[in-house]
Coordinates of C-alpha atoms (C1' of nucleotides) in Angstrom, one line a residue:
Chain A
M1 CA -62.2 -227.2 101.9
E2 CA -61.3 -230.6 100.6
E3 CA -57.7 -229.6 101.0
K4 CA -58.1 -229.2 104.8
E5 CA -60.1 -232.5 105.3
W6 CA -57.5 -234.4 103.3
K7 CA -54.7 -233.0 105.5
D8 CA -56.6 -233.9 108.6
W9 CA -56.9 -237.4 107.5
V10 CA -53.3 -237.8 106.5
H11 CA -52.3 -236.3 109.8
W12 CA -54.6 -238.7 111.7
V13 CA -53.2 -241.7 109.9
A14 CA -49.6 -240.5 110.4
E15 CA -50.2 -240.3 114.1
E16 CA -52.1 -243.5 114.4
Y17 CA -49.4 -245.5 112.7
G18 CA -46.4 -243.5 113.8
L19 CA -45.5 -242.6 110.2
D20 CA -43.0 -239.8 109.6
L21 CA -44.4 -238.0 106.6
S22 CA -42.6 -234.8 107.3
K23 CA -39.2 -235.6 105.9
E24 CA -39.4 -236.1 102.2
R25 CA -35.9 -237.3 102.1
V26 CA -35.9 -240.8 100.7
T27 CA -32.8 -242.8 100.3
E28 CA -32.1 -245.0 97.3
K29 CA -32.9 -248.1 99.4
Q30 CA -36.2 -246.6 100.6
R31 CA -37.2 -245.9 97.0
R32 CA -36.4 -249.5 96.1
I33 CA -38.4 -250.8 99.0
L34 CA -41.5 -248.8 97.9
E35 CA -41.1 -249.9 94.3
A36 CA -40.8 -253.6 95.3
A37 CA -43.7 -253.3 97.7
I38 CA -45.9 -251.8 94.9
H39 CA -45.2 -254.8 92.7
I40 CA -45.5 -257.5 95.3
F41 CA -48.6 -256.0 96.9
S42 CA -50.4 -255.7 93.6
E43 CA -49.4 -259.2 92.6
K44 CA -50.2 -261.1 95.7
G45 CA -52.3 -258.7 97.8
F46 CA -51.3 -257.2 101.1
E47 CA -51.8 -260.3 103.2
G48 CA -50.3 -262.5 100.5
A49 CA -47.1 -260.5 100.3
S50 CA -44.4 -261.3 102.9
T51 CA -42.0 -258.7 104.1
S52 CA -39.1 -261.0 103.4
S53 CA -40.1 -261.3 99.7
I54 CA -40.3 -257.5 99.5
A55 CA -36.9 -257.1 101.1
K56 CA -35.5 -259.7 98.7
K57 CA -36.9 -258.0 95.6
A58 CA -35.7 -254.7 96.9
G59 CA -32.2 -256.1 97.5
V60 CA -32.4 -254.9 101.1
A61 CA -32.3 -256.5 104.6
E62 CA -35.7 -257.2 106.0
A63 CA -34.9 -255.2 109.1
T64 CA -34.4 -252.1 106.9
I65 CA -38.1 -252.1 106.0
F66 CA -39.1 -252.0 109.7
K67 CA -36.5 -249.4 110.4
H68 CA -38.3 -247.0 108.0
Y69 CA -41.9 -248.1 108.1
K70 CA -42.3 -249.5 111.6
T71 CA -44.9 -252.2 110.5
K72 CA -46.0 -253.8 107.4
K73 CA -49.2 -251.8 107.4
G74 CA -47.1 -248.7 107.8
L75 CA -45.4 -249.6 104.6
L76 CA -48.7 -250.0 102.9
L77 CA -49.9 -246.6 104.0
H78 CA -46.7 -245.0 102.9
L79 CA -47.7 -246.2 99.4
V80 CA -51.3 -245.4 99.6
I81 CA -51.3 -241.9 101.0
P82 CA -49.1 -240.3 98.3
A83 CA -50.8 -242.3 95.6
L84 CA -54.2 -241.0 96.7
S85 CA -53.2 -237.4 96.8
R86 CA -51.4 -237.7 93.5
V87 CA -54.5 -239.1 91.8
V88 CA -57.0 -236.9 93.6
V89 CA -55.4 -233.6 92.8
P90 CA -55.1 -234.0 89.1
F91 CA -58.6 -235.5 88.8
I92 CA -60.0 -232.5 90.5
L93 CA -58.0 -229.6 89.3
K94 CA -57.1 -230.4 85.7
P95 CA -60.7 -230.6 84.3
V96 CA -61.6 -227.3 85.9
V97 CA -58.9 -225.2 84.2
K98 CA -59.2 -227.2 81.0
I99 CA -62.9 -226.6 80.7
L100 CA -63.2 -223.1 81.9
D101 CA -61.1 -221.6 79.2
T102 CA -62.4 -223.4 76.2
D103 CA -65.7 -223.1 74.3
K104 CA -65.5 -226.4 72.6
P105 CA -68.6 -228.5 72.4
L106 CA -69.1 -231.3 74.9
G107 CA -68.6 -233.8 72.0
E108 CA -65.0 -232.8 72.0
I109 CA -64.4 -232.0 75.6
I110 CA -65.7 -235.3 77.0
P111 CA -63.6 -237.7 75.0
E112 CA -60.6 -235.6 75.8
L113 CA -61.3 -235.8 79.4
Y114 CA -61.9 -239.5 79.2
E115 CA -58.7 -240.0 77.4
D116 CA -56.3 -238.2 79.8
R117 CA -58.1 -239.6 82.9
M118 CA -57.6 -243.0 81.4
K119 CA -53.9 -242.3 80.9
L120 CA -53.7 -241.4 84.6
V121 CA -55.4 -244.6 85.6
E122 CA -53.1 -246.7 83.4
Q123 CA -50.0 -245.0 84.7
N124 CA -51.0 -245.6 88.3
W125 CA -52.8 -248.9 87.8
R126 CA -50.8 -251.0 90.3
K127 CA -51.3 -248.5 93.0
I128 CA -55.0 -248.0 92.2
Q129 CA -55.5 -251.7 92.3
I130 CA -53.9 -252.0 95.8
I131 CA -56.0 -249.1 97.0
L132 CA -59.3 -250.6 95.7
V133 CA -58.7 -254.0 97.0
E134 CA -57.4 -252.9 100.4
S135 CA -60.2 -250.5 100.8
L136 CA -62.4 -253.6 101.1
Y137 CA -60.4 -254.8 104.1
Q138 CA -58.9 -251.8 105.8
P139 CA -61.4 -249.3 107.1
E140 CA -59.0 -246.3 107.1
I141 CA -58.4 -246.7 103.5
R142 CA -62.0 -247.2 102.6
E143 CA -62.9 -244.1 104.4
A144 CA -60.2 -242.1 102.7
V145 CA -61.4 -243.3 99.3
Q146 CA -65.0 -242.6 100.1
N147 CA -64.6 -239.2 101.8
H148 CA -61.5 -237.8 100.1
V149 CA -61.6 -239.2 96.6
A150 CA -64.9 -240.5 95.4
T151 CA -66.9 -237.7 97.0
I152 CA -64.7 -235.0 95.8
I153 CA -64.5 -236.2 92.2
Y154 CA -68.2 -236.7 92.2
E155 CA -69.0 -233.3 93.5
E156 CA -66.7 -231.7 91.1
V157 CA -68.5 -233.4 88.2
V158 CA -71.9 -232.4 89.5
E159 CA -70.7 -228.8 89.7
R160 CA -69.6 -228.9 86.1
V161 CA -72.8 -230.5 85.0
D162 CA -74.8 -227.8 86.8
A163 CA -73.0 -225.1 84.9
W164 CA -73.5 -226.9 81.6
Q165 CA -77.2 -227.3 82.3
K166 CA -77.5 -223.6 82.7
K167 CA -75.7 -223.0 79.4
G168 CA -78.2 -225.4 77.7
L169 CA -75.5 -227.9 76.9
I170 CA -77.0 -230.6 79.1
R171 CA -80.7 -231.5 79.5
E172 CA -82.3 -229.8 82.4
D173 CA -85.0 -232.4 82.9
L174 CA -82.6 -234.8 84.6
P175 CA -81.0 -234.1 88.0
A176 CA -77.4 -233.1 87.8
Y177 CA -76.2 -236.0 89.9
V178 CA -77.9 -238.5 87.5
V179 CA -76.1 -236.9 84.6
A180 CA -72.8 -236.9 86.6
R181 CA -73.3 -240.6 87.4
S182 CA -73.9 -241.3 83.7
I183 CA -70.7 -239.5 82.7
L184 CA -68.6 -241.4 85.2
S185 CA -70.4 -244.7 84.5
M186 CA -69.6 -244.6 80.8
G187 CA -65.9 -243.9 81.6
L188 CA -65.7 -246.6 84.2
G189 CA -67.4 -249.1 82.0
F190 CA -65.0 -248.3 79.2
I191 CA -62.0 -248.9 81.4
V192 CA -63.4 -252.1 82.9
T193 CA -64.4 -253.7 79.6
K194 CA -61.2 -252.6 78.0
N195 CA -59.3 -254.5 80.7
I196 CA -61.4 -257.7 81.1
L197 CA -62.7 -258.1 77.6
P198 CA -60.1 -256.3 75.4
D199 CA -61.0 -257.8 72.0
K200 CA -64.7 -258.1 72.4
A201 CA -65.7 -254.8 74.0
V202 CA -63.1 -252.5 72.5
Q203 CA -62.4 -253.3 68.9
E204 CA -61.3 -250.1 67.2
D205 CA -58.5 -247.6 68.1
Q206 CA -59.1 -245.7 71.3
K207 CA -60.0 -242.4 69.7
T208 CA -62.8 -243.9 67.7
E209 CA -64.1 -245.9 70.6
L210 CA -64.1 -242.8 72.8
S211 CA -66.0 -240.8 70.3
W212 CA -68.6 -243.5 69.9
T213 CA -68.9 -243.8 73.7
T214 CA -69.3 -240.0 73.9
E215 CA -71.9 -240.1 71.2
A216 CA -73.9 -242.8 73.0
L217 CA -73.6 -240.8 76.2
L218 CA -74.7 -237.5 74.7
H219 CA -77.5 -238.6 72.5
G220 CA -78.5 -242.0 73.7
I221 CA -78.9 -245.4 72.2
A222 CA -82.6 -245.4 71.3
G223 CA -83.6 -245.9 67.7
P224 CA -86.5 -244.2 65.9
L225 CA -89.2 -246.6 67.0
E226 CA -88.4 -246.2 70.7
K227 CA -90.3 -243.2 71.9
K228 CA -89.1 -240.8 74.4
E229 CA -90.5 -241.2 77.9
T230 CA -92.2 -238.2 79.4
L231 CA -90.5 -237.1 82.5
Chain B
M1 CA -71.9 -274.1 73.5
E2 CA -71.0 -272.2 76.6
E3 CA -72.5 -275.0 78.6
K4 CA -69.9 -277.4 77.3
E5 CA -67.0 -275.1 77.8
W6 CA -68.0 -274.3 81.3
K7 CA -68.2 -278.0 82.2
D8 CA -64.8 -278.5 80.7
W9 CA -63.4 -275.8 82.9
V10 CA -65.0 -277.2 86.0
H11 CA -63.7 -280.7 85.2
W12 CA -60.2 -279.3 84.6
V13 CA -60.1 -277.5 87.9
A14 CA -61.5 -280.5 89.8
E15 CA -58.8 -282.7 88.4
E16 CA -56.0 -280.1 88.9
Y17 CA -56.9 -279.6 92.6
G18 CA -58.2 -283.1 93.4
L19 CA -61.7 -281.8 94.1
D20 CA -64.5 -284.2 94.4
L21 CA -67.5 -282.4 92.8
S22 CA -69.4 -285.5 91.9
K23 CA -70.9 -286.2 95.3
E24 CA -73.4 -283.5 96.0
R25 CA -73.9 -285.0 99.5
V26 CA -72.9 -282.3 102.0
T27 CA -73.1 -283.0 105.7
E28 CA -74.2 -280.3 108.2
K29 CA -70.6 -279.6 109.1
Q30 CA -69.6 -279.2 105.5
R31 CA -72.3 -276.6 105.1
R32 CA -71.1 -274.8 108.1
I33 CA -67.5 -274.8 106.9
L34 CA -68.6 -273.3 103.5
E35 CA -70.7 -270.7 105.2
A36 CA -68.0 -269.7 107.6
A37 CA -65.5 -269.6 104.8
I38 CA -67.7 -267.2 102.8
H39 CA -67.8 -264.8 105.7
I40 CA -64.2 -264.9 106.6
F41 CA -62.8 -264.9 103.0
S42 CA -65.0 -261.8 102.2
E43 CA -64.0 -260.0 105.4
K44 CA -60.2 -260.7 105.3
G45 CA -59.5 -261.9 101.8
F46 CA -58.2 -265.3 100.9
E47 CA -54.7 -264.9 102.3
G48 CA -55.8 -263.0 105.3
A49 CA -58.2 -265.8 106.4
S50 CA -56.7 -268.6 108.4
T51 CA -58.0 -272.1 108.2
S52 CA -58.1 -272.2 112.0
S53 CA -60.3 -269.1 112.2
I54 CA -62.7 -270.7 109.6
A55 CA -62.7 -273.9 111.6
K56 CA -63.4 -272.0 114.8
K57 CA -66.3 -270.0 113.2
A58 CA -67.8 -273.2 111.8
G59 CA -67.5 -274.9 115.1
V60 CA -65.4 -277.7 113.6
A61 CA -61.9 -279.2 114.0
E62 CA -59.4 -277.7 111.6
A63 CA -58.6 -281.1 110.2
T64 CA -62.1 -281.6 109.1
I65 CA -61.7 -278.8 106.6
F66 CA -58.7 -280.6 105.1
K67 CA -60.5 -283.9 105.1
H68 CA -63.1 -282.5 102.8
Y69 CA -61.3 -279.9 100.7
K70 CA -57.8 -281.1 100.7
T71 CA -56.2 -277.7 100.7
K72 CA -57.2 -274.1 101.5
K73 CA -57.3 -273.3 97.9
G74 CA -59.5 -276.3 97.3
L75 CA -61.9 -274.8 99.8
L76 CA -61.9 -271.5 97.9
L77 CA -62.7 -273.2 94.7
H78 CA -65.5 -275.2 96.2
L79 CA -67.1 -271.8 97.0
V80 CA -66.2 -270.1 93.7
I81 CA -67.3 -272.8 91.2
P82 CA -70.9 -273.2 92.3
A83 CA -71.2 -269.4 92.8
L84 CA -70.0 -268.8 89.3
S85 CA -72.4 -271.2 87.8
R86 CA -75.2 -270.0 89.9
V87 CA -74.7 -266.4 88.8
V88 CA -73.8 -267.1 85.2
V89 CA -76.9 -269.2 84.4
P90 CA -79.6 -266.8 85.6
F91 CA -77.7 -263.8 84.1
I92 CA -77.7 -265.5 80.7
L93 CA -81.0 -267.3 80.6
K94 CA -83.4 -265.1 82.4
P95 CA -83.3 -262.0 80.1
V96 CA -83.8 -264.1 77.0
V97 CA -87.1 -265.6 78.0
K98 CA -88.2 -262.4 79.7
I99 CA -87.6 -260.3 76.6
L100 CA -88.6 -262.7 73.8
D101 CA -92.2 -263.0 75.0
T102 CA -93.0 -259.3 75.7
D103 CA -93.4 -256.4 73.4
K104 CA -92.9 -253.7 76.0
P105 CA -90.8 -250.7 75.1
L106 CA -87.1 -250.7 76.1
G107 CA -88.0 -247.9 78.5
E108 CA -89.7 -250.5 80.6
I109 CA -87.7 -253.6 79.9
I110 CA -84.3 -252.0 80.7
P111 CA -85.1 -250.8 84.2
E112 CA -86.7 -254.1 85.0
L113 CA -83.6 -255.9 83.9
Y114 CA -81.4 -253.6 85.9
E115 CA -83.5 -254.1 88.9
D116 CA -83.5 -257.9 89.1
R117 CA -79.9 -258.2 88.1
M118 CA -79.1 -255.9 91.0
K119 CA -81.1 -258.0 93.3
L120 CA -79.0 -261.0 92.2
V121 CA -75.8 -259.1 92.9
E122 CA -77.0 -258.0 96.3
Q123 CA -78.0 -261.5 97.3
N124 CA -74.7 -262.9 96.3
W125 CA -72.5 -260.0 97.2
R126 CA -70.0 -261.8 99.5
K127 CA -69.4 -264.5 96.9
I128 CA -69.0 -262.0 94.1
Q129 CA -66.6 -259.9 96.1
I130 CA -64.4 -263.0 96.8
I131 CA -64.5 -263.9 93.1
L132 CA -63.6 -260.4 91.9
V133 CA -60.7 -260.0 94.3
E134 CA -59.3 -263.4 93.9
S135 CA -59.5 -263.2 90.1
L136 CA -56.8 -260.6 90.5
Y137 CA -54.5 -263.0 92.2
Q138 CA -55.5 -266.5 91.0
P139 CA -55.1 -267.1 87.3
E140 CA -57.6 -270.0 87.1
I141 CA -60.3 -267.8 88.6
R142 CA -59.5 -264.9 86.4
E143 CA -59.7 -267.0 83.3
A144 CA -63.0 -268.5 84.4
V145 CA -64.5 -265.0 85.0
Q146 CA -63.2 -263.7 81.7
N147 CA -64.0 -266.7 79.5
H148 CA -67.0 -268.1 81.2
V149 CA -68.8 -265.2 82.7
A150 CA -67.9 -261.8 81.2
T151 CA -67.6 -263.0 77.7
I152 CA -70.9 -264.9 77.8
I153 CA -72.9 -262.1 79.4
Y154 CA -71.4 -259.6 76.9
E155 CA -72.1 -261.7 73.9
E156 CA -75.7 -262.3 75.1
V157 CA -76.2 -258.5 75.4
V158 CA -74.7 -257.9 72.0
E159 CA -77.0 -260.4 70.5
R160 CA -80.1 -258.8 72.0
V161 CA -78.9 -255.3 70.9
D162 CA -78.5 -256.7 67.4
A163 CA -82.1 -257.9 67.3
W164 CA -83.3 -254.6 68.7
Q165 CA -81.4 -252.6 66.1
K166 CA -83.1 -254.6 63.4
K167 CA -86.5 -253.7 64.9
G168 CA -85.6 -250.0 65.0
L169 CA -85.6 -249.8 68.8
I170 CA -81.8 -249.0 68.9
R171 CA -79.8 -246.7 66.7
E172 CA -78.1 -248.5 63.9
D173 CA -75.3 -245.9 63.5
L174 CA -73.5 -247.3 66.5
P175 CA -71.9 -250.7 66.6
A176 CA -73.8 -253.2 68.6
Y177 CA -70.9 -253.8 70.9
V178 CA -70.7 -250.1 71.8
V179 CA -74.4 -250.1 72.7
A180 CA -74.0 -253.2 74.7
R181 CA -71.0 -251.7 76.6
S182 CA -73.2 -248.6 77.3
I183 CA -76.0 -250.7 78.7
L184 CA -73.7 -252.6 80.9
S185 CA -71.7 -249.5 81.9
M186 CA -74.7 -247.7 83.2
G187 CA -75.8 -250.7 85.2
L188 CA -72.3 -251.2 86.7
G189 CA -72.0 -247.5 87.4
F190 CA -75.3 -247.5 89.2
I191 CA -74.3 -250.4 91.5
V192 CA -70.8 -248.9 92.2
T193 CA -72.0 -245.4 93.0
K194 CA -74.9 -246.8 95.1
N195 CA -72.4 -248.7 97.2
I196 CA -69.6 -246.2 97.6
L197 CA -71.5 -242.9 97.5
P198 CA -75.0 -243.9 98.7
D199 CA -76.4 -240.5 99.6
K200 CA -74.6 -238.4 97.0
A201 CA -75.1 -240.5 93.9
V202 CA -78.4 -242.2 94.6
Q203 CA -80.9 -239.9 96.2
E204 CA -84.3 -241.1 95.3
D205 CA -86.0 -244.4 95.6
Q206 CA -84.6 -247.1 93.4
K207 CA -87.4 -247.2 90.9
T208 CA -87.1 -243.5 90.2
E209 CA -83.4 -243.7 89.9
L210 CA -83.5 -246.6 87.5
S211 CA -86.0 -244.9 85.3
W212 CA -83.8 -241.7 85.1
T213 CA -80.8 -243.9 84.4
T214 CA -82.7 -245.6 81.6
E215 CA -83.8 -242.3 80.2
A216 CA -80.2 -241.0 80.2
L217 CA -79.1 -244.2 78.5
L218 CA -81.8 -244.2 75.8
H219 CA -81.9 -240.6 74.9
G220 CA -78.6 -239.1 76.1
I221 CA -77.7 -236.2 78.3
A222 CA -77.1 -233.5 75.7
G223 CA -79.1 -230.3 75.9
P224 CA -80.7 -228.3 73.0
L225 CA -77.5 -226.3 72.4
E226 CA -75.2 -229.4 72.1
K227 CA -75.5 -230.4 68.5
K228 CA -75.4 -234.0 67.3
E229 CA -72.1 -235.2 65.9
T230 CA -72.3 -236.6 62.4
L231 CA -71.1 -240.2 62.4
Chain C
dC1 C1' -70.9 -309.7 113.8
dA2 C1' -66.7 -309.2 110.8
dG3 C1' -65.1 -305.8 107.5
dG4 C1' -65.0 -301.7 105.0
dT5 C1' -66.1 -297.0 104.3
dT6 C1' -67.1 -292.3 105.8
dG7 C1' -67.2 -288.3 109.1
dG8 C1' -64.7 -286.3 112.4
dT9 C1' -60.9 -285.0 115.5
dA10 C1' -56.6 -284.0 118.9
dA11 C1' -52.0 -283.7 118.5
dT12 C1' -48.3 -282.6 115.9
dT13 C1' -45.4 -281.0 112.1
dA14 C1' -42.1 -278.0 109.4
dA15 C1' -42.3 -273.8 107.4
dT16 C1' -43.2 -269.2 107.4
dC17 C1' -44.7 -265.1 109.4
dA18 C1' -44.0 -260.1 111.2
dC19 C1' -41.0 -258.1 114.0
dT20 C1' -36.7 -257.1 117.4
dC21 C1' -32.1 -256.6 118.9
dA22 C1' -27.5 -255.7 119.1
dC23 C1' -24.5 -254.1 116.2
dT24 C1' -21.8 -251.8 112.2
dT25 C1' -21.4 -248.4 108.5
dC26 C1' -22.1 -244.1 106.6
dC27 C1' -22.3 -239.1 106.3
dG28 C1' -22.9 -234.2 107.5
dC29 C1' -21.3 -231.0 110.8
dT30 C1' -18.2 -228.3 113.5
Chain D
dA1 C1' -10.3 -235.2 112.7
dG2 C1' -13.9 -236.8 115.2
dC3 C1' -18.5 -236.8 117.2
dG4 C1' -23.5 -238.0 116.8
dG5 C1' -27.2 -239.5 114.7
dA6 C1' -29.3 -241.8 110.9
dA7 C1' -29.1 -245.7 107.6
dG8 C1' -28.6 -250.4 107.3
dT9 C1' -28.0 -255.3 108.7
dG10 C1' -27.4 -260.6 110.4
dA11 C1' -29.2 -263.4 113.4
dG12 C1' -32.5 -264.4 115.7
dT13 C1' -37.6 -264.2 118.5
dG14 C1' -42.2 -266.4 119.5
dA15 C1' -46.3 -266.9 117.3
dT16 C1' -49.0 -268.6 113.6
dT17 C1' -49.6 -270.9 109.4
dA18 C1' -51.3 -274.8 106.2
dA19 C1' -51.2 -279.4 106.2
dT20 C1' -50.5 -284.4 108.1
dT21 C1' -50.8 -288.1 111.2
dA22 C1' -52.9 -291.6 113.7
dC23 C1' -56.8 -292.6 115.6
dC24 C1' -61.9 -293.1 117.1
dA25 C1' -67.0 -293.7 116.3
dA26 C1' -70.8 -294.5 113.5
dC27 C1' -72.5 -296.3 109.9
dC28 C1' -74.0 -299.6 106.2
dT29 C1' -73.5 -304.4 103.8
dG30 C1' -73.3 -309.3 103.6

DNA sequence: CAGGTTGGTAATTAATCACTCACTTCCGCT
DNA sequence: AGCGGAAGTGAGTGATTAATTACCAACCTG
């Protein structure tokens, strides 16, 4: 189902902005334009980046950009759309297969998931940054992120949690969506603190840090004198 | 100590950009310029906002902006600096007094802290958004956020956790900074999901949601069949 | 009321912006 | 070989940009 909605959205954007997404043929110069655009957009932001600076960095005439992408915003969307689908699909599909065919305890599965999701984020960081920032200013991108990325990831996690609850691996006295939010929050918080406070908030090697994080997530931070609330 | 460093930074910025921060006297028109700038910067981003549109929204001649703030960036910093100090100080000072003179259990203290920190974020959301986005592109702002906001908040939380660990309220087999990261992560995750997935990720009234979040934080999400890792 | 400071502005500036046009070059196809 | 369309470009376009100028009016202060 999400597959269909996603294609609808892509099709809508393509029509709205006159993008030609059908031909996958990209010339060398087009590749260089996209690469230069990723760098300059992520360094200066969409509005702060000039098409002339992108052309210069790509070693291409400015008119070439407009030949292929019609407008500056068209160029942006040509970056964003493939990046979204390339991040969404692995986020959704990989955990499913990975989890369904193992019987490892959560204490091992979760840090593994965190680890390769973080690798994905690191590899695509520039693109992700562009998408996050521009989703604040461009409604089409915001809607795509909300409806075609965040929602789908979240629902996928909720579904997994639900199954785990039935197996007794997760507490059943908390709603599945609260548990899902907790799992995602701890991962997000790890990434954020690792990037803005590298030496304060992440002091050991990543494996150790992730297993501590998982331990806190699974069994909480309360000490012996803090009594459990009755739900 | 953080007080001194903060003032140093403000002084440095003021000198670097020729800002006059000494005179607190603001005329009516200056107030309207700042207000218009907050709205337009947060809607279009710094680069996307034109000084002429700010002037128009403020009902002021464009030259008036430059009379007072010298450059467009000067105007930005005149927004950012007071906003930073107005967010930093309550974030740091309020929890200390609030916690030191109560003996409530963490199960009550933590949701209260989350709640009024969230109120603070909501009230200052436009300014916070500007600061976060521009810290990606403007090194001075990034450094201020890292060194004068994030670090200080983080260290404050670590200090609290340390004290709680000695009282037995928090597990002692996890490093204090990991616990602090967990507390901040759950709060951040709550705010983020509440804003991008309002109806999926936050379904009940805020009080209930916060107490569930706290419960997950304090006692974990693991079920009876997930055994505790030996640390 | 002379003299200086401050708040405010209309008009203008040079630079830069996204984008277009007329044109050439390249390449696959028959 | 040669045609046709796509790829690519140099030289601009008008509009908009941040910032400056030169100037006015209202204020204190002595």
